[in-house]
GROMACS .gro file of C-alpha atoms in nm:
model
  234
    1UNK     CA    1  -7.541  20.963  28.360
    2UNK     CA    2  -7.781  21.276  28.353
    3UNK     CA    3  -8.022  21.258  28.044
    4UNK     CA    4  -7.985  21.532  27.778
    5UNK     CA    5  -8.344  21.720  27.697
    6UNK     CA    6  -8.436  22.008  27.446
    7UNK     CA    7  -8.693  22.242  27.549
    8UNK     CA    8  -8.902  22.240  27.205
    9UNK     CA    9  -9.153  22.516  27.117
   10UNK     CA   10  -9.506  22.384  27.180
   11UNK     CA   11  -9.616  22.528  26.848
   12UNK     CA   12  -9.327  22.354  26.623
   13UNK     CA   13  -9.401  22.017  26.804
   14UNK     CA   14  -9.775  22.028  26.769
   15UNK     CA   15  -9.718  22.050  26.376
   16UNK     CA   16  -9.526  21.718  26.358
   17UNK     CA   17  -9.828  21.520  26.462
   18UNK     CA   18 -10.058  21.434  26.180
   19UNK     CA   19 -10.446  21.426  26.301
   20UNK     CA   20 -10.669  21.221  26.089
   21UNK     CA   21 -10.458  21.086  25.812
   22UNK     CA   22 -10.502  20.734  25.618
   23UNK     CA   23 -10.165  20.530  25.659
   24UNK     CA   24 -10.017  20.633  25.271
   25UNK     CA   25 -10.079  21.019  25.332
   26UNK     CA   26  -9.962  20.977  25.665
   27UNK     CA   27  -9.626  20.860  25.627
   28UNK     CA   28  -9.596  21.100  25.317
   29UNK     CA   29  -9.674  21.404  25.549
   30UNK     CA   30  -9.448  21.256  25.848
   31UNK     CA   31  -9.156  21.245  25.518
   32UNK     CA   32  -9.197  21.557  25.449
   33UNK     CA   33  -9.195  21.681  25.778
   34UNK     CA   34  -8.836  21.504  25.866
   35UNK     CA   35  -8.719  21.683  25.571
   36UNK     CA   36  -8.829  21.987  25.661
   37UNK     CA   37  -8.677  21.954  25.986
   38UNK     CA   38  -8.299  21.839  25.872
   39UNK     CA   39  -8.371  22.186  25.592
   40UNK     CA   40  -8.453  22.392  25.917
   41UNK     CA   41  -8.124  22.624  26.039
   42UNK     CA   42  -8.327  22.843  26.359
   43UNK     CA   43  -8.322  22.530  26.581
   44UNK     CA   44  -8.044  22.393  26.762
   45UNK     CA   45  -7.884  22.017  26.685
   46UNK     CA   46  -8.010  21.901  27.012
   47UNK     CA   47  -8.354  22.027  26.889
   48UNK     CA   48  -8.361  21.875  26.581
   49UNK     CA   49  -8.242  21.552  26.757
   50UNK     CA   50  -8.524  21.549  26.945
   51UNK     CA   51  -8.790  21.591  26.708
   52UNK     CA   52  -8.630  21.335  26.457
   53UNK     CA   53  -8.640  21.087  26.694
   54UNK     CA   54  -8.978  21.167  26.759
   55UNK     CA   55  -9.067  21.148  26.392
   56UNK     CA   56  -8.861  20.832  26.326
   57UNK     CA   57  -9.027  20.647  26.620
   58UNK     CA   58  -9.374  20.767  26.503
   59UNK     CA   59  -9.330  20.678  26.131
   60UNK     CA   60  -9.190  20.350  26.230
   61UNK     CA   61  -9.510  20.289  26.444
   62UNK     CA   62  -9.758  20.406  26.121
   63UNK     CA   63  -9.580  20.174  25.855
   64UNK     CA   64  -9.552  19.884  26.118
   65UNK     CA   65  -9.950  19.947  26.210
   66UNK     CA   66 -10.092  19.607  26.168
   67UNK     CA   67 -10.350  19.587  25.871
   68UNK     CA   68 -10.717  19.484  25.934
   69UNK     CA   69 -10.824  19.111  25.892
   70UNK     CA   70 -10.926  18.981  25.565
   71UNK     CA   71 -11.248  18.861  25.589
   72UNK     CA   72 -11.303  18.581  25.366
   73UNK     CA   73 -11.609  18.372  25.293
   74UNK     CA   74 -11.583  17.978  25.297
   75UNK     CA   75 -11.858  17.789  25.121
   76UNK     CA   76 -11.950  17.451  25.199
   77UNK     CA   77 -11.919  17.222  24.915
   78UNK     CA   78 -12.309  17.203  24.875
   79UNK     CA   79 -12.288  17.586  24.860
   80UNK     CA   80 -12.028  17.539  24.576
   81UNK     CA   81 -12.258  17.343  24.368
   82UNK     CA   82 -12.538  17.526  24.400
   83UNK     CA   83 -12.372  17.822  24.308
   84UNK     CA   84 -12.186  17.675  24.000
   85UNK     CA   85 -12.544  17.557  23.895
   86UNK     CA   86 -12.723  17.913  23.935
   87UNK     CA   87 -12.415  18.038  23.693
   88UNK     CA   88 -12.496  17.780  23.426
   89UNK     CA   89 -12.872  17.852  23.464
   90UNK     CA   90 -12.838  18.202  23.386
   91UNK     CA   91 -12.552  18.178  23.112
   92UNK     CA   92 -12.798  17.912  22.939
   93UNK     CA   93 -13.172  18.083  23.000
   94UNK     CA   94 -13.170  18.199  22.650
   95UNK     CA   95 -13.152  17.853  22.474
   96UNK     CA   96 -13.515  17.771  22.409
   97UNK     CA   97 -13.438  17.411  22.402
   98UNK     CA   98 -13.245  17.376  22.728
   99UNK     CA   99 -13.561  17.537  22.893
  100UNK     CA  100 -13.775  17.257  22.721
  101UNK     CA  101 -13.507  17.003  22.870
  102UNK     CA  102 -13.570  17.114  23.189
  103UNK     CA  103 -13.942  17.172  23.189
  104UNK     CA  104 -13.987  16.755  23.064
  105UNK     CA  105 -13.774  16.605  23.351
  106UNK     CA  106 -13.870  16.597  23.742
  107UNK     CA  107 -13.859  16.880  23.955
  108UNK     CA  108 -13.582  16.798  24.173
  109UNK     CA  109 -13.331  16.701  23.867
  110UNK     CA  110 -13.414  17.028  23.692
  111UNK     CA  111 -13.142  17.215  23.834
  112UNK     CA  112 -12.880  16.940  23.709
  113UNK     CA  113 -12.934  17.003  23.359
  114UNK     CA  114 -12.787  17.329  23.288
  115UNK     CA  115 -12.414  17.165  23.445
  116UNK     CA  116 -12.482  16.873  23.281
  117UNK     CA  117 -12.504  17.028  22.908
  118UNK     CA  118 -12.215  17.255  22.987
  119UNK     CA  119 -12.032  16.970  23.047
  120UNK     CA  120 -12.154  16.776  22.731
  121UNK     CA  121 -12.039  17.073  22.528
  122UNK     CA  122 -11.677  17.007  22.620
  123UNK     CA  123 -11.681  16.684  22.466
  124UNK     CA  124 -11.823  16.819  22.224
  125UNK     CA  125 -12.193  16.696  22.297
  126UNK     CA  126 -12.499  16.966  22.181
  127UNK     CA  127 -12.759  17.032  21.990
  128UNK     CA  128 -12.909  17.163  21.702
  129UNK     CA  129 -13.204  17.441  21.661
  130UNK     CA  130 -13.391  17.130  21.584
  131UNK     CA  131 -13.340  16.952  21.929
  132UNK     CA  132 -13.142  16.654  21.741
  133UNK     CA  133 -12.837  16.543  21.898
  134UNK     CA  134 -12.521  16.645  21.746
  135UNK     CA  135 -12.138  16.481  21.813
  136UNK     CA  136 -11.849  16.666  21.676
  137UNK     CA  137 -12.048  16.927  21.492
  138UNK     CA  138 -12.216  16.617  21.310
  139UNK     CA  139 -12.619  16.585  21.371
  140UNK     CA  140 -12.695  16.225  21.481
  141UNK     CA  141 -13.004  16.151  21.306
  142UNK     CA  142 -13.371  16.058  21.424
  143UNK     CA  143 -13.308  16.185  21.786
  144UNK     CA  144 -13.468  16.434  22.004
  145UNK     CA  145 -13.250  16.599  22.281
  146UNK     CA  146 -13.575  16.681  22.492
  147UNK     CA  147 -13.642  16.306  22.484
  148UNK     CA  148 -13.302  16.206  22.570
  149UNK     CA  149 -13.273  16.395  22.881
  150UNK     CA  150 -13.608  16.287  22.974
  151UNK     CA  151 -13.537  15.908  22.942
  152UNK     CA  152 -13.172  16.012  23.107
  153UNK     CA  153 -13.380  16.165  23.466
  154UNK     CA  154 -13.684  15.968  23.437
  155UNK     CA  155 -13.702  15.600  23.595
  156UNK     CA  156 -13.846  15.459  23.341
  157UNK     CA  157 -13.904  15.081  23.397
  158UNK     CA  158 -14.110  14.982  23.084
  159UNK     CA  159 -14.044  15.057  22.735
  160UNK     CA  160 -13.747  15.140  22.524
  161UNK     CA  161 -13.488  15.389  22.531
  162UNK     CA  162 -13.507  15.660  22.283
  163UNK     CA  163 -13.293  15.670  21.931
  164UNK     CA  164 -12.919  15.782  21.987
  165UNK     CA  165 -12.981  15.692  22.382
  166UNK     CA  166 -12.607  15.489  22.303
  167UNK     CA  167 -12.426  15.774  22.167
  168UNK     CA  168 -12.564  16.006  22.448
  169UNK     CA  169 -12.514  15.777  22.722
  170UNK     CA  170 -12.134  15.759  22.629
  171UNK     CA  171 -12.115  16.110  22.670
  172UNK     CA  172 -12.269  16.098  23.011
  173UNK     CA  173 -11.998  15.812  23.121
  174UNK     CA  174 -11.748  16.079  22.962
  175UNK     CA  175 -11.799  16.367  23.167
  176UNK     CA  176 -11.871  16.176  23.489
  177UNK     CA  177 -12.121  16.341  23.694
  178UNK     CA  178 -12.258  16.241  24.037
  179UNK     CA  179 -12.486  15.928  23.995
  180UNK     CA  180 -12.685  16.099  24.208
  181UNK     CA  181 -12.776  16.339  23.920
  182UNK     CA  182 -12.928  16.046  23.703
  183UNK     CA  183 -13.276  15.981  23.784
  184UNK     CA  184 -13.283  15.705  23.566
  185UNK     CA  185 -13.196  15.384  23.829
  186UNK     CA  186 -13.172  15.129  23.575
  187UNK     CA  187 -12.889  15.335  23.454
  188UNK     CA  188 -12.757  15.358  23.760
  189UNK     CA  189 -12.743  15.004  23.878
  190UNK     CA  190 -12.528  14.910  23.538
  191UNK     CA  191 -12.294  15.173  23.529
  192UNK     CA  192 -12.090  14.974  23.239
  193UNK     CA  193 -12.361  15.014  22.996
  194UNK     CA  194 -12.252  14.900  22.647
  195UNK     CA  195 -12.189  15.184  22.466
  196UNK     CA  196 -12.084  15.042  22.168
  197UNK     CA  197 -12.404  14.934  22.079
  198UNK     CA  198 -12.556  15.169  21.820
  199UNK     CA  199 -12.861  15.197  21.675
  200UNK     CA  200 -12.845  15.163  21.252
  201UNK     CA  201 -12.593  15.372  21.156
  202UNK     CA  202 -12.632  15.669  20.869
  203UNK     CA  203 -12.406  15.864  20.731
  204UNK     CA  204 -12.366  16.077  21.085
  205UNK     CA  205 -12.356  15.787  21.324
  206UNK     CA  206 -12.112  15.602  21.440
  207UNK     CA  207 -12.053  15.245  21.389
  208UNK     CA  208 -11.964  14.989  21.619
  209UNK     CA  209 -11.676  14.826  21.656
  210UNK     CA  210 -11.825  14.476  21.541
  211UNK     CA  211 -11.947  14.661  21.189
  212UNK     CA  212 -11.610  14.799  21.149
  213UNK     CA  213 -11.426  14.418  21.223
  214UNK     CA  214 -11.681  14.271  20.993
  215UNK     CA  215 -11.571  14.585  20.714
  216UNK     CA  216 -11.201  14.505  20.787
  217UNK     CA  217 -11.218  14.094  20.732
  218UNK     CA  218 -11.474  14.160  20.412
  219UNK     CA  219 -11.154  14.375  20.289
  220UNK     CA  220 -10.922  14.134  20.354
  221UNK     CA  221 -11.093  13.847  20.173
  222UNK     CA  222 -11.139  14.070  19.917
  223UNK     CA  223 -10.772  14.119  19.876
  224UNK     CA  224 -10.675  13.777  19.927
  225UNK     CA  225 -10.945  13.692  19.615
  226UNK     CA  226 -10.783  13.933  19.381
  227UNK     CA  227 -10.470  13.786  19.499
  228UNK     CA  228 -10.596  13.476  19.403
  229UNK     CA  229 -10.714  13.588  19.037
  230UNK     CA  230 -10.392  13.720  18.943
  231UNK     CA  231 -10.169  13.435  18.982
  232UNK     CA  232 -10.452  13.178  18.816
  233UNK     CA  233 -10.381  13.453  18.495
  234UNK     CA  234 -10.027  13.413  18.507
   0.00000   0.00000   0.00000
């Protein structure tokens, strides 16, 4: 079977044919050019035919274009950290005492403290403008954050750990960072340190669980004595 052609004007074809559109304004041009076509009376049905096609086959190949790549960056998990730690340095580089923190422990576990007291702050671990410890909003007496962090990165092999090391320590276990982050190896080697143990409690410190069996039984016996004193009256 013979193929059918249209002889088209070289001026109404040359119009069809966008030059140096971006994709969206292209097919909106190549739109309105189809419907500008199918409006058109002059031309002849085999005309229009033509040029439709040419249209249809030309939008199709626009919308159908295939997008560029997305070029994504994938960090290594050491690139991670560091970068999560850079964040906390510079959200925290007003706090006068977290620069003291840092400036007392070794150069190469500086850059764990910012992470680390973000993390203490969501178990609601800080500090006070005084550098004392605070738990729950409630100061823990006698302690020093500055020396806490200190004794927490330095491997200290002598001496004794400072005052509310206990309740710190506890919220070191709770957050559970890297051991690697601990310069402290006596901590280290006994991860299960006791923290129940507490110094002498005040009116902000916790108590351990022994002081509070020892409060329960005394209330107990106490009970069982008045008890006792009101049946010997009847």
């Amino acid at each position: 079977m013979a193929k059918r052609m249209a002889v088209v004007p070289e001026e109404l074809a040359a119009s069809y044919y966008s030059k140096s559109f971006e994709t969206g304004e292209h097919t909106h041009a190549i739109e309105n050019q189809i419907l500008n076509l199918l409006q058109e009376s002059k031309y002849s049905d085999d005309a229009k035919a033509k040029l439709l096609s040419q249209l249809l086959t030309k939008f199709q190949r626009v919308i159908n274009a295939p997008k560029p790549p997305l070029r994504v960056t994938i960090e290594e998990p050491e690139q991670q950290e560091t970068t999560v730690i850079a964040r906390k340095e510079t959200s925290l580089k007003e706090d006068p005492t977290l620069r003291e923190i840092i400036l007392s422990v070794p150069a190469n576990f500086q850059k764990f403290i910012p992470p680390i007291a973000e993390k203490l702050k969501t178990r609601s671990y800080s500090w006070n403008d005084y550098g004392e410890l605070m738990k729950d909003s409630k100061i823990i007496r006698n302690t020093n954050i500055v020396d806490l962090f200190s004794y927490l990165m330095r491997n200290v092999k002598k001496g004794f750990e400072p005052h509310g090391f206990s309740v710190f320590w506890k919220g070191i276990n709770e957050i559970k960072i890297p051991t690697r982050w601990i310069g402290n190896q006596k901590l280290v080697r006994n991860p299960e340190f006791d923290t129940s143990i507490y110094e002498i409690p005040n009116e902000n410190t916790p108590e351990s669980p022994e002081t509070l069996r020892a409060k329960r039984k005394d209330k107990i016996q106490k009970e069982n004595r008045k008890i006792i004193i009101r049946k010997s009256i009847l």
